[in-house]
């Protein structure tokens, strides 16, 4: 009997549940696609060498799962409240509370099963589209691939956990609700008291939210430059989201209160109805607006990150690995021969250039860099002619030095920002710093190198032999090419492949773009679910208001405009701060 009643209720309430069902279906399809992408054979090969990729996807899945469970749970509970009179009648006619909870659980199971099946069908198509996008970004060939069993099981488990968690909100409400609370119409809230205190809290939260935005950018810059491990970024992101939620919550309370106290607005028929409707459920509306602001913030932030990540990574590659192959050795000439043999196996060598790093074995210039003396650093010098030859070969302008000048070139921003570089004596002449730069390409494998005129290194010892190569065509397998290069190097040797770095960068950027696309699209879908609930609430709970409007002579189109205006205000308010 309960099964038949549940099926009939689902059919009868299908119009109300449609947008909610579509949101759940879309969320499941995205989960299925991303989870299968994570466990695909193509990505597992890359993840073996790039652990950040799997961490990135797992984090995005966890974030979306938690947000989806909370939003869908709240949405489900909200829709149960819309049917409170129905459940109250069930109790009145003698139906046990346990049977009502079973009825609701059965309805949820039916909707979830249909959404799960539909989501998997569309998820397979989304998976193929995401795989095509990833391979295009990574510049590798795309082939039609089947979903993985591990990814399918993982996505089913995640979806079931979301459904189970979201149902707990509604079951908890049905378990505690009394007949009178279910049958009674929802009570309207009184006007917000202590408006001045709420305004003060709003100003403080705006300052905290703005400060957290700027701190997030600062922490991200520190993380990218290596000054921090990224924990500060996650903490500030959490605080940023929290302050954004609280700000919009308080903003909604204050705005509703101020509007309801404005005589000019309340003197207008339609405006007063919209304000009274929003003020009547001020706390609920404020919570929903706060949640919407978080979803918009996540969606907009994720979209911005995905757009800029690829360009930033390409710029970083140009700096960190400017030439096709870069080899460094303490003096083993056989090392370069082995590098050339391996390179010829995979592609052809177009040109090469040999140069050296020099040193006096002292730490005169670097002594003021934090930790340099304790770590046993020595000053490394590079001849200006070698530096300019590499700059011109890379398509950059030559560097010009006057007599008695040197350039500080570093691979790391924090090294040059912390250092105070003095005047130094070389070959009987004094040299002062002409330029301190982080932007030069890394033609060396040391943290900092001092570029000086050729005469300044004429009597110094060659302590590091270097050679760069330009190749004909990129190797077909950059990972295997780098592995073979690593096999021929000795203890004091280092070798970098630009194509391997580009492949790693493109892989990371591609996965990040997909992860951010996943997070942003699901956030938008969840926002639509909240809006659907709000619209249903306006239509179903405001029947008395609609009756008054009808009695006042406002036709159907006028009533629809009022509901649309209320929903528009509810929708646009949380978008203001995230868009800015």
JSON list of C-alpha atoms in Angstrom, two decimals, residues 7-232:
[
{"chain": "A", "resi": 7, "resn": "UNK", "atom": "CA", "xyz": [4.48, 5.99, -6.56]},
{"chain": "A", "resi": 8, "resn": "UNK", "atom": "CA", "xyz": [1.19, 7.92, -6.91]},
{"chain": "A", "resi": 9, "resn": "UNK", "atom": "CA", "xyz": [2.62, 10.84, -4.89]},
{"chain": "A", "resi": 10, "resn": "UNK", "atom": "CA", "xyz": [5.71, 10.97, -7.06]},
{"chain": "A", "resi": 11, "resn": "UNK", "atom": "CA", "xyz": [3.55, 11.07, -10.18]},
{"chain": "A", "resi": 12, "resn": "UNK", "atom": "CA", "xyz": [1.27, 13.70, -8.66]},
{"chain": "A", "resi": 13, "resn": "UNK", "atom": "CA", "xyz": [4.12, 15.89, -7.41]},
{"chain": "A", "resi": 14, "resn": "UNK", "atom": "CA", "xyz": [6.25, 15.43, -10.53]},
{"chain": "A", "resi": 15, "resn": "UNK", "atom": "CA", "xyz": [5.84, 19.04, -11.65]},
{"chain": "A", "resi": 16, "resn": "UNK", "atom": "CA", "xyz": [7.07, 20.32, -8.31]},
{"chain": "A", "resi": 17, "resn": "UNK", "atom": "CA", "xyz": [9.97, 17.86, -8.21]},
{"chain": "A", "resi": 18, "resn": "UNK", "atom": "CA", "xyz": [11.05, 18.33, -11.84]},
{"chain": "A", "resi": 19, "resn": "UNK", "atom": "CA", "xyz": [13.77, 20.97, -11.38]},
{"chain": "A", "resi": 20, "resn": "UNK", "atom": "CA", "xyz": [14.97, 19.23, -8.22]},
{"chain": "A", "resi": 21, "resn": "UNK", "atom": "CA", "xyz": [15.14, 15.96, -10.15]},
{"chain": "A", "resi": 22, "resn": "UNK", "atom": "CA", "xyz": [17.05, 17.59, -13.01]},
{"chain": "A", "resi": 23, "resn": "UNK", "atom": "CA", "xyz": [19.53, 19.09, -10.55]},
{"chain": "A", "resi": 24, "resn": "UNK", "atom": "CA", "xyz": [20.14, 15.73, -8.89]},
{"chain": "A", "resi": 25, "resn": "UNK", "atom": "CA", "xyz": [20.50, 14.06, -12.30]},
{"chain": "A", "resi": 26, "resn": "UNK", "atom": "CA", "xyz": [23.01, 16.65, -13.46]},
{"chain": "A", "resi": 27, "resn": "UNK", "atom": "CA", "xyz": [25.01, 16.36, -10.22]},
{"chain": "A", "resi": 28, "resn": "UNK", "atom": "CA", "xyz": [25.11, 12.56, -10.54]},
{"chain": "A", "resi": 29, "resn": "UNK", "atom": "CA", "xyz": [26.18, 12.74, -14.19]},
{"chain": "A", "resi": 30, "resn": "UNK", "atom": "CA", "xyz": [29.03, 15.13, -13.36]},
{"chain": "A", "resi": 31, "resn": "UNK", "atom": "CA", "xyz": [30.11, 12.94, -10.44]},
{"chain": "A", "resi": 32, "resn": "UNK", "atom": "CA", "xyz": [30.08, 9.87, -12.67]},
{"chain": "A", "resi": 33, "resn": "UNK", "atom": "CA", "xyz": [32.11, 11.63, -15.38]},
{"chain": "A", "resi": 34, "resn": "UNK", "atom": "CA", "xyz": [34.74, 13.10, -13.04]},
{"chain": "A", "resi": 35, "resn": "UNK", "atom": "CA", "xyz": [35.16, 9.94, -10.95]},
{"chain": "A", "resi": 36, "resn": "UNK", "atom": "CA", "xyz": [35.65, 7.86, -14.11]},
{"chain": "A", "resi": 37, "resn": "UNK", "atom": "CA", "xyz": [38.08, 10.44, -15.42]},
{"chain": "A", "resi": 38, "resn": "UNK", "atom": "CA", "xyz": [40.10, 10.09, -12.21]},
{"chain": "A", "resi": 39, "resn": "UNK", "atom": "CA", "xyz": [40.36, 6.32, -12.57]},
{"chain": "A", "resi": 40, "resn": "UNK", "atom": "CA", "xyz": [40.82, 6.26, -16.34]},
{"chain": "A", "resi": 41, "resn": "UNK", "atom": "CA", "xyz": [43.89, 4.51, -17.74]},
{"chain": "A", "resi": 42, "resn": "UNK", "atom": "CA", "xyz": [45.06, 7.74, -19.41]},
{"chain": "A", "resi": 43, "resn": "UNK", "atom": "CA", "xyz": [45.01, 9.75, -16.21]},
{"chain": "A", "resi": 44, "resn": "UNK", "atom": "CA", "xyz": [46.39, 7.00, -13.97]},
{"chain": "A", "resi": 45, "resn": "UNK", "atom": "CA", "xyz": [49.57, 6.96, -16.06]},
{"chain": "A", "resi": 46, "resn": "UNK", "atom": "CA", "xyz": [49.97, 10.70, -15.56]},
{"chain": "A", "resi": 47, "resn": "UNK", "atom": "CA", "xyz": [49.00, 10.58, -11.88]},
{"chain": "A", "resi": 48, "resn": "UNK", "atom": "CA", "xyz": [51.84, 8.16, -11.19]},
{"chain": "A", "resi": 49, "resn": "UNK", "atom": "CA", "xyz": [54.27, 11.04, -11.76]},
{"chain": "A", "resi": 50, "resn": "UNK", "atom": "CA", "xyz": [51.96, 13.94, -10.86]},
{"chain": "A", "resi": 51, "resn": "UNK", "atom": "CA", "xyz": [50.34, 13.25, -7.49]},
{"chain": "A", "resi": 52, "resn": "UNK", "atom": "CA", "xyz": [48.77, 16.73, -7.41]},
{"chain": "A", "resi": 53, "resn": "UNK", "atom": "CA", "xyz": [46.35, 15.71, -10.19]},
{"chain": "A", "resi": 54, "resn": "UNK", "atom": "CA", "xyz": [44.52, 13.02, -8.22]},
{"chain": "A", "resi": 55, "resn": "UNK", "atom": "CA", "xyz": [44.58, 15.23, -5.11]},
{"chain": "A", "resi": 56, "resn": "UNK", "atom": "CA", "xyz": [43.02, 18.05, -7.10]},
{"chain": "A", "resi": 57, "resn": "UNK", "atom": "CA", "xyz": [40.17, 15.90, -8.44]},
{"chain": "A", "resi": 58, "resn": "UNK", "atom": "CA", "xyz": [39.55, 14.21, -5.08]},
{"chain": "A", "resi": 59, "resn": "UNK", "atom": "CA", "xyz": [39.34, 17.60, -3.39]},
{"chain": "A", "resi": 60, "resn": "UNK", "atom": "CA", "xyz": [36.85, 18.92, -5.97]},
{"chain": "A", "resi": 61, "resn": "UNK", "atom": "CA", "xyz": [34.73, 15.76, -5.65]},
{"chain": "A", "resi": 62, "resn": "UNK", "atom": "CA", "xyz": [34.77, 16.03, -1.85]},
{"chain": "A", "resi": 63, "resn": "UNK", "atom": "CA", "xyz": [33.86, 19.73, -1.99]},
{"chain": "A", "resi": 64, "resn": "UNK", "atom": "CA", "xyz": [30.99, 19.18, -4.42]},
{"chain": "A", "resi": 65, "resn": "UNK", "atom": "CA", "xyz": [29.75, 16.14, -2.47]},
{"chain": "A", "resi": 66, "resn": "UNK", "atom": "CA", "xyz": [29.59, 18.03, 0.82]},
{"chain": "A", "resi": 67, "resn": "UNK", "atom": "CA", "xyz": [27.96, 21.12, -0.71]},
{"chain": "A", "resi": 68, "resn": "UNK", "atom": "CA", "xyz": [25.53, 18.98, -2.72]},
{"chain": "A", "resi": 69, "resn": "UNK", "atom": "CA", "xyz": [24.53, 16.95, 0.34]},
{"chain": "A", "resi": 70, "resn": "UNK", "atom": "CA", "xyz": [23.88, 20.06, 2.43]},
{"chain": "A", "resi": 71, "resn": "UNK", "atom": "CA", "xyz": [22.04, 22.01, -0.30]},
{"chain": "A", "resi": 72, "resn": "UNK", "atom": "CA", "xyz": [19.97, 19.05, -1.51]},
{"chain": "A", "resi": 73, "resn": "UNK", "atom": "CA", "xyz": [19.25, 18.10, 2.09]},
{"chain": "A", "resi": 74, "resn": "UNK", "atom": "CA", "xyz": [18.00, 21.58, 2.89]},
{"chain": "A", "resi": 75, "resn": "UNK", "atom": "CA", "xyz": [16.06, 21.67, -0.37]},
{"chain": "A", "resi": 76, "resn": "UNK", "atom": "CA", "xyz": [14.48, 18.30, 0.37]},
{"chain": "A", "resi": 77, "resn": "UNK", "atom": "CA", "xyz": [13.48, 19.40, 3.88]},
{"chain": "A", "resi": 78, "resn": "UNK", "atom": "CA", "xyz": [12.07, 22.62, 2.46]},
{"chain": "A", "resi": 79, "resn": "UNK", "atom": "CA", "xyz": [9.93, 20.69, -0.02]},
{"chain": "A", "resi": 80, "resn": "UNK", "atom": "CA", "xyz": [8.69, 18.43, 2.79]},
{"chain": "A", "resi": 81, "resn": "UNK", "atom": "CA", "xyz": [7.54, 21.54, 4.64]},
{"chain": "A", "resi": 82, "resn": "UNK", "atom": "CA", "xyz": [5.60, 22.57, 1.56]},
{"chain": "A", "resi": 83, "resn": "UNK", "atom": "CA", "xyz": [3.70, 19.27, 1.93]},
{"chain": "A", "resi": 84, "resn": "UNK", "atom": "CA", "xyz": [3.26, 19.62, 5.70]},
{"chain": "A", "resi": 85, "resn": "UNK", "atom": "CA", "xyz": [-0.54, 19.80, 5.47]},
{"chain": "A", "resi": 86, "resn": "UNK", "atom": "CA", "xyz": [-0.57, 16.57, 3.48]},
{"chain": "A", "resi": 87, "resn": "UNK", "atom": "CA", "xyz": [1.53, 14.76, 6.10]},
{"chain": "A", "resi": 88, "resn": "UNK", "atom": "CA", "xyz": [-0.59, 16.28, 8.86]},
{"chain": "A", "resi": 89, "resn": "UNK", "atom": "CA", "xyz": [-3.71, 14.82, 7.25]},
{"chain": "A", "resi": 90, "resn": "UNK", "atom": "CA", "xyz": [-2.02, 11.43, 7.10]},
{"chain": "A", "resi": 91, "resn": "UNK", "atom": "CA", "xyz": [-1.49, 11.56, 10.88]},
{"chain": "A", "resi": 92, "resn": "UNK", "atom": "CA", "xyz": [-5.05, 12.79, 11.43]},
{"chain": "A", "resi": 93, "resn": "UNK", "atom": "CA", "xyz": [-6.60, 9.82, 9.61]},
{"chain": "A", "resi": 94, "resn": "UNK", "atom": "CA", "xyz": [-4.57, 7.40, 11.76]},
{"chain": "A", "resi": 95, "resn": "UNK", "atom": "CA", "xyz": [-1.44, 6.72, 9.73]},
{"chain": "A", "resi": 96, "resn": "UNK", "atom": "CA", "xyz": [1.53, 5.91, 11.95]},
{"chain": "A", "resi": 97, "resn": "UNK", "atom": "CA", "xyz": [4.48, 8.30, 11.97]},
{"chain": "A", "resi": 98, "resn": "UNK", "atom": "CA", "xyz": [6.74, 5.40, 11.03]},
{"chain": "A", "resi": 99, "resn": "UNK", "atom": "CA", "xyz": [4.60, 4.72, 7.95]},
{"chain": "A", "resi": 100, "resn": "UNK", "atom": "CA", "xyz": [4.81, 8.39, 6.93]},
{"chain": "A", "resi": 101, "resn": "UNK", "atom": "CA", "xyz": [8.59, 8.33, 7.24]},
{"chain": "A", "resi": 102, "resn": "UNK", "atom": "CA", "xyz": [8.64, 5.08, 5.22]},
{"chain": "A", "resi": 103, "resn": "UNK", "atom": "CA", "xyz": [6.41, 6.73, 2.61]},
{"chain": "A", "resi": 104, "resn": "UNK", "atom": "CA", "xyz": [8.74, 9.69, 2.28]},
{"chain": "A", "resi": 105, "resn": "UNK", "atom": "CA", "xyz": [11.82, 7.44, 2.19]},
{"chain": "A", "resi": 106, "resn": "UNK", "atom": "CA", "xyz": [10.19, 5.37, -0.58]},
{"chain": "A", "resi": 107, "resn": "UNK", "atom": "CA", "xyz": [9.38, 8.50, -2.60]},
{"chain": "A", "resi": 108, "resn": "UNK", "atom": "CA", "xyz": [12.98, 9.68, -2.18]},
{"chain": "A", "resi": 109, "resn": "UNK", "atom": "CA", "xyz": [14.28, 6.25, -3.21]},
{"chain": "A", "resi": 110, "resn": "UNK", "atom": "CA", "xyz": [12.15, 6.27, -6.38]},
{"chain": "A", "resi": 111, "resn": "UNK", "atom": "CA", "xyz": [13.33, 9.75, -7.38]},
{"chain": "A", "resi": 112, "resn": "UNK", "atom": "CA", "xyz": [16.95, 8.90, -6.48]},
{"chain": "A", "resi": 113, "resn": "UNK", "atom": "CA", "xyz": [16.91, 5.65, -8.46]},
{"chain": "A", "resi": 114, "resn": "UNK", "atom": "CA", "xyz": [15.53, 7.34, -11.56]},
{"chain": "A", "resi": 115, "resn": "UNK", "atom": "CA", "xyz": [17.98, 10.24, -11.16]},
{"chain": "A", "resi": 116, "resn": "UNK", "atom": "CA", "xyz": [20.86, 7.81, -10.64]},
{"chain": "A", "resi": 117, "resn": "UNK", "atom": "CA", "xyz": [20.04, 5.81, -13.76]},
{"chain": "A", "resi": 118, "resn": "UNK", "atom": "CA", "xyz": [19.46, 8.92, -15.88]},
{"chain": "A", "resi": 119, "resn": "UNK", "atom": "CA", "xyz": [22.58, 10.55, -14.47]},
{"chain": "A", "resi": 120, "resn": "UNK", "atom": "CA", "xyz": [24.74, 7.58, -15.45]},
{"chain": "A", "resi": 121, "resn": "UNK", "atom": "CA", "xyz": [23.45, 7.65, -19.02]},
{"chain": "A", "resi": 122, "resn": "UNK", "atom": "CA", "xyz": [24.23, 11.35, -19.43]},
{"chain": "A", "resi": 123, "resn": "UNK", "atom": "CA", "xyz": [27.36, 10.93, -17.30]},
{"chain": "A", "resi": 124, "resn": "UNK", "atom": "CA", "xyz": [28.89, 8.64, -19.88]},
{"chain": "A", "resi": 125, "resn": "UNK", "atom": "CA", "xyz": [28.44, 11.32, -22.55]},
{"chain": "A", "resi": 126, "resn": "UNK", "atom": "CA", "xyz": [29.86, 13.99, -20.23]},
{"chain": "A", "resi": 127, "resn": "UNK", "atom": "CA", "xyz": [32.81, 11.69, -19.46]},
{"chain": "A", "resi": 128, "resn": "UNK", "atom": "CA", "xyz": [33.67, 11.36, -23.14]},
{"chain": "A", "resi": 129, "resn": "UNK", "atom": "CA", "xyz": [33.37, 15.13, -23.58]},
{"chain": "A", "resi": 130, "resn": "UNK", "atom": "CA", "xyz": [35.64, 15.82, -20.60]},
{"chain": "A", "resi": 131, "resn": "UNK", "atom": "CA", "xyz": [38.18, 13.24, -21.80]},
{"chain": "A", "resi": 132, "resn": "UNK", "atom": "CA", "xyz": [38.19, 14.88, -25.23]},
{"chain": "A", "resi": 133, "resn": "UNK", "atom": "CA", "xyz": [38.74, 18.29, -23.61]},
{"chain": "A", "resi": 134, "resn": "UNK", "atom": "CA", "xyz": [41.56, 16.98, -21.41]},
{"chain": "A", "resi": 135, "resn": "UNK", "atom": "CA", "xyz": [43.41, 15.30, -24.27]},
{"chain": "A", "resi": 136, "resn": "UNK", "atom": "CA", "xyz": [43.04, 18.44, -26.38]},
{"chain": "A", "resi": 137, "resn": "UNK", "atom": "CA", "xyz": [44.58, 20.57, -23.61]},
{"chain": "A", "resi": 138, "resn": "UNK", "atom": "CA", "xyz": [47.37, 18.01, -23.08]},
{"chain": "A", "resi": 139, "resn": "UNK", "atom": "CA", "xyz": [47.93, 17.86, -26.86]},
{"chain": "A", "resi": 140, "resn": "UNK", "atom": "CA", "xyz": [47.65, 14.07, -27.06]},
{"chain": "A", "resi": 141, "resn": "UNK", "atom": "CA", "xyz": [45.47, 11.92, -29.30]},
{"chain": "A", "resi": 142, "resn": "UNK", "atom": "CA", "xyz": [41.94, 11.18, -28.14]},
{"chain": "A", "resi": 143, "resn": "UNK", "atom": "CA", "xyz": [40.44, 7.73, -28.40]},
{"chain": "A", "resi": 144, "resn": "UNK", "atom": "CA", "xyz": [36.97, 6.56, -27.36]},
{"chain": "A", "resi": 145, "resn": "UNK", "atom": "CA", "xyz": [37.32, 4.99, -23.90]},
{"chain": "A", "resi": 146, "resn": "UNK", "atom": "CA", "xyz": [34.96, 2.98, -21.76]},
{"chain": "A", "resi": 147, "resn": "UNK", "atom": "CA", "xyz": [34.22, 3.96, -18.18]},
{"chain": "A", "resi": 148, "resn": "UNK", "atom": "CA", "xyz": [36.16, 2.22, -15.41]},
{"chain": "A", "resi": 149, "resn": "UNK", "atom": "CA", "xyz": [34.56, -0.17, -12.92]},
{"chain": "A", "resi": 150, "resn": "UNK", "atom": "CA", "xyz": [36.38, 1.49, -10.03]},
{"chain": "A", "resi": 151, "resn": "UNK", "atom": "CA", "xyz": [35.16, 4.94, -11.05]},
{"chain": "A", "resi": 152, "resn": "UNK", "atom": "CA", "xyz": [31.58, 3.71, -11.47]},
{"chain": "A", "resi": 153, "resn": "UNK", "atom": "CA", "xyz": [31.53, 2.06, -8.04]},
{"chain": "A", "resi": 154, "resn": "UNK", "atom": "CA", "xyz": [33.04, 5.18, -6.47]},
{"chain": "A", "resi": 155, "resn": "UNK", "atom": "CA", "xyz": [30.49, 7.50, -8.12]},
{"chain": "A", "resi": 156, "resn": "UNK", "atom": "CA", "xyz": [27.56, 5.25, -7.09]},
{"chain": "A", "resi": 157, "resn": "UNK", "atom": "CA", "xyz": [28.84, 5.22, -3.49]},
{"chain": "A", "resi": 158, "resn": "UNK", "atom": "CA", "xyz": [29.26, 8.99, -3.46]},
{"chain": "A", "resi": 159, "resn": "UNK", "atom": "CA", "xyz": [25.80, 9.58, -4.94]},
{"chain": "A", "resi": 160, "resn": "UNK", "atom": "CA", "xyz": [24.15, 7.21, -2.45]},
{"chain": "A", "resi": 161, "resn": "UNK", "atom": "CA", "xyz": [25.90, 8.96, 0.44]},
{"chain": "A", "resi": 162, "resn": "UNK", "atom": "CA", "xyz": [24.60, 12.31, -0.84]},
{"chain": "A", "resi": 163, "resn": "UNK", "atom": "CA", "xyz": [21.04, 10.96, -1.12]},
{"chain": "A", "resi": 164, "resn": "UNK", "atom": "CA", "xyz": [21.21, 9.36, 2.32]},
{"chain": "A", "resi": 165, "resn": "UNK", "atom": "CA", "xyz": [22.58, 12.46, 4.00]},
{"chain": "A", "resi": 166, "resn": "UNK", "atom": "CA", "xyz": [20.10, 14.78, 2.27]},
{"chain": "A", "resi": 167, "resn": "UNK", "atom": "CA", "xyz": [17.18, 12.60, 3.37]},
{"chain": "A", "resi": 168, "resn": "UNK", "atom": "CA", "xyz": [18.17, 12.85, 7.03]},
{"chain": "A", "resi": 169, "resn": "UNK", "atom": "CA", "xyz": [17.06, 16.49, 7.19]},
{"chain": "A", "resi": 170, "resn": "UNK", "atom": "CA", "xyz": [13.54, 15.64, 6.06]},
{"chain": "A", "resi": 171, "resn": "UNK", "atom": "CA", "xyz": [13.24, 12.50, 8.18]},
{"chain": "A", "resi": 172, "resn": "UNK", "atom": "CA", "xyz": [14.34, 14.45, 11.26]},
{"chain": "A", "resi": 173, "resn": "UNK", "atom": "CA", "xyz": [11.63, 17.03, 10.58]},
{"chain": "A", "resi": 174, "resn": "UNK", "atom": "CA", "xyz": [8.91, 14.38, 10.09]},
{"chain": "A", "resi": 175, "resn": "UNK", "atom": "CA", "xyz": [9.99, 12.57, 13.23]},
{"chain": "A", "resi": 176, "resn": "UNK", "atom": "CA", "xyz": [9.57, 15.61, 15.48]},
{"chain": "A", "resi": 177, "resn": "UNK", "atom": "CA", "xyz": [6.69, 17.45, 13.80]},
{"chain": "A", "resi": 178, "resn": "UNK", "atom": "CA", "xyz": [3.30, 17.39, 15.56]},
{"chain": "A", "resi": 179, "resn": "UNK", "atom": "CA", "xyz": [-0.13, 17.32, 13.92]},
{"chain": "A", "resi": 180, "resn": "UNK", "atom": "CA", "xyz": [-0.80, 20.94, 14.89]},
{"chain": "A", "resi": 181, "resn": "UNK", "atom": "CA", "xyz": [2.55, 22.15, 13.51]},
{"chain": "A", "resi": 182, "resn": "UNK", "atom": "CA", "xyz": [1.98, 20.29, 10.27]},
{"chain": "A", "resi": 183, "resn": "UNK", "atom": "CA", "xyz": [-1.59, 21.57, 9.77]},
{"chain": "A", "resi": 184, "resn": "UNK", "atom": "CA", "xyz": [-0.97, 25.13, 10.95]},
{"chain": "A", "resi": 185, "resn": "UNK", "atom": "CA", "xyz": [0.09, 27.68, 8.35]},
{"chain": "A", "resi": 186, "resn": "UNK", "atom": "CA", "xyz": [3.68, 28.89, 8.67]},
{"chain": "A", "resi": 187, "resn": "UNK", "atom": "CA", "xyz": [4.05, 31.84, 11.00]},
{"chain": "A", "resi": 188, "resn": "UNK", "atom": "CA", "xyz": [5.36, 35.10, 9.64]},
{"chain": "A", "resi": 189, "resn": "UNK", "atom": "CA", "xyz": [8.34, 36.61, 11.41]},
{"chain": "A", "resi": 190, "resn": "UNK", "atom": "CA", "xyz": [8.20, 39.99, 13.07]},
{"chain": "A", "resi": 191, "resn": "UNK", "atom": "CA", "xyz": [10.34, 42.84, 11.84]},
{"chain": "A", "resi": 192, "resn": "UNK", "atom": "CA", "xyz": [14.03, 42.49, 12.64]},
{"chain": "A", "resi": 193, "resn": "UNK", "atom": "CA", "xyz": [14.87, 44.09, 15.97]},
{"chain": "A", "resi": 194, "resn": "UNK", "atom": "CA", "xyz": [18.06, 45.95, 16.89]},
{"chain": "A", "resi": 195, "resn": "UNK", "atom": "CA", "xyz": [18.62, 47.13, 13.32]},
{"chain": "A", "resi": 196, "resn": "UNK", "atom": "CA", "xyz": [21.54, 49.33, 14.41]},
{"chain": "A", "resi": 197, "resn": "UNK", "atom": "CA", "xyz": [23.42, 46.33, 15.81]},
{"chain": "A", "resi": 198, "resn": "UNK", "atom": "CA", "xyz": [22.72, 44.37, 12.63]},
{"chain": "A", "resi": 199, "resn": "UNK", "atom": "CA", "xyz": [24.08, 47.31, 10.59]},
{"chain": "A", "resi": 200, "resn": "UNK", "atom": "CA", "xyz": [27.24, 47.38, 12.70]},
{"chain": "A", "resi": 201, "resn": "UNK", "atom": "CA", "xyz": [27.66, 43.63, 12.22]},
{"chain": "A", "resi": 202, "resn": "UNK", "atom": "CA", "xyz": [27.13, 44.13, 8.47]},
{"chain": "A", "resi": 203, "resn": "UNK", "atom": "CA", "xyz": [29.93, 46.72, 8.29]},
{"chain": "A", "resi": 204, "resn": "UNK", "atom": "CA", "xyz": [32.30, 44.52, 10.29]},
{"chain": "A", "resi": 205, "resn": "UNK", "atom": "CA", "xyz": [31.52, 41.48, 8.13]},
{"chain": "A", "resi": 206, "resn": "UNK", "atom": "CA", "xyz": [32.05, 43.50, 4.95]},
{"chain": "A", "resi": 207, "resn": "UNK", "atom": "CA", "xyz": [35.50, 44.49, 6.21]},
{"chain": "A", "resi": 208, "resn": "UNK", "atom": "CA", "xyz": [36.32, 40.92, 7.23]},
{"chain": "A", "resi": 209, "resn": "UNK", "atom": "CA", "xyz": [35.10, 39.54, 3.89]},
{"chain": "A", "resi": 210, "resn": "UNK", "atom": "CA", "xyz": [37.07, 42.11, 1.88]},
{"chain": "A", "resi": 211, "resn": "UNK", "atom": "CA", "xyz": [40.18, 41.48, 3.96]},
{"chain": "A", "resi": 212, "resn": "UNK", "atom": "CA", "xyz": [39.84, 37.72, 3.49]},
{"chain": "A", "resi": 213, "resn": "UNK", "atom": "CA", "xyz": [39.58, 38.18, -0.32]},
{"chain": "A", "resi": 214, "resn": "UNK", "atom": "CA", "xyz": [42.88, 40.08, -0.43]},
{"chain": "A", "resi": 215, "resn": "UNK", "atom": "CA", "xyz": [44.51, 37.65, 2.00]},
{"chain": "A", "resi": 216, "resn": "UNK", "atom": "CA", "xyz": [43.55, 34.73, -0.25]},
{"chain": "A", "resi": 217, "resn": "UNK", "atom": "CA", "xyz": [45.43, 36.35, -3.15]},
{"chain": "A", "resi": 218, "resn": "UNK", "atom": "CA", "xyz": [48.44, 37.03, -0.89]},
{"chain": "A", "resi": 219, "resn": "UNK", "atom": "CA", "xyz": [48.53, 33.44, 0.38]},
{"chain": "A", "resi": 220, "resn": "UNK", "atom": "CA", "xyz": [48.18, 32.10, -3.18]},
{"chain": "A", "resi": 221, "resn": "UNK", "atom": "CA", "xyz": [51.16, 34.22, -4.27]},
{"chain": "A", "resi": 222, "resn": "UNK", "atom": "CA", "xyz": [53.19, 32.88, -1.32]},
{"chain": "A", "resi": 223, "resn": "UNK", "atom": "CA", "xyz": [52.22, 29.32, -2.22]},
{"chain": "A", "resi": 224, "resn": "UNK", "atom": "CA", "xyz": [53.18, 29.77, -5.88]},
{"chain": "A", "resi": 225, "resn": "UNK", "atom": "CA", "xyz": [56.54, 31.32, -4.94]},
{"chain": "A", "resi": 226, "resn": "UNK", "atom": "CA", "xyz": [57.28, 28.50, -2.49]},
{"chain": "A", "resi": 227, "resn": "UNK", "atom": "CA", "xyz": [57.10, 30.61, 0.68]},
{"chain": "A", "resi": 228, "resn": "UNK", "atom": "CA", "xyz": [54.26, 28.50, 2.07]},
{"chain": "A", "resi": 229, "resn": "UNK", "atom": "CA", "xyz": [52.92, 24.99, 1.56]},
{"chain": "A", "resi": 230, "resn": "UNK", "atom": "CA", "xyz": [49.36, 26.02, 0.72]},
{"chain": "A", "resi": 231, "resn": "UNK", "atom": "CA", "xyz": [47.73, 25.41, 4.11]},
{"chain": "A", "resi": 232, "resn": "UNK", "atom": "CA", "xyz": [47.19, 29.15, 4.55]}
]
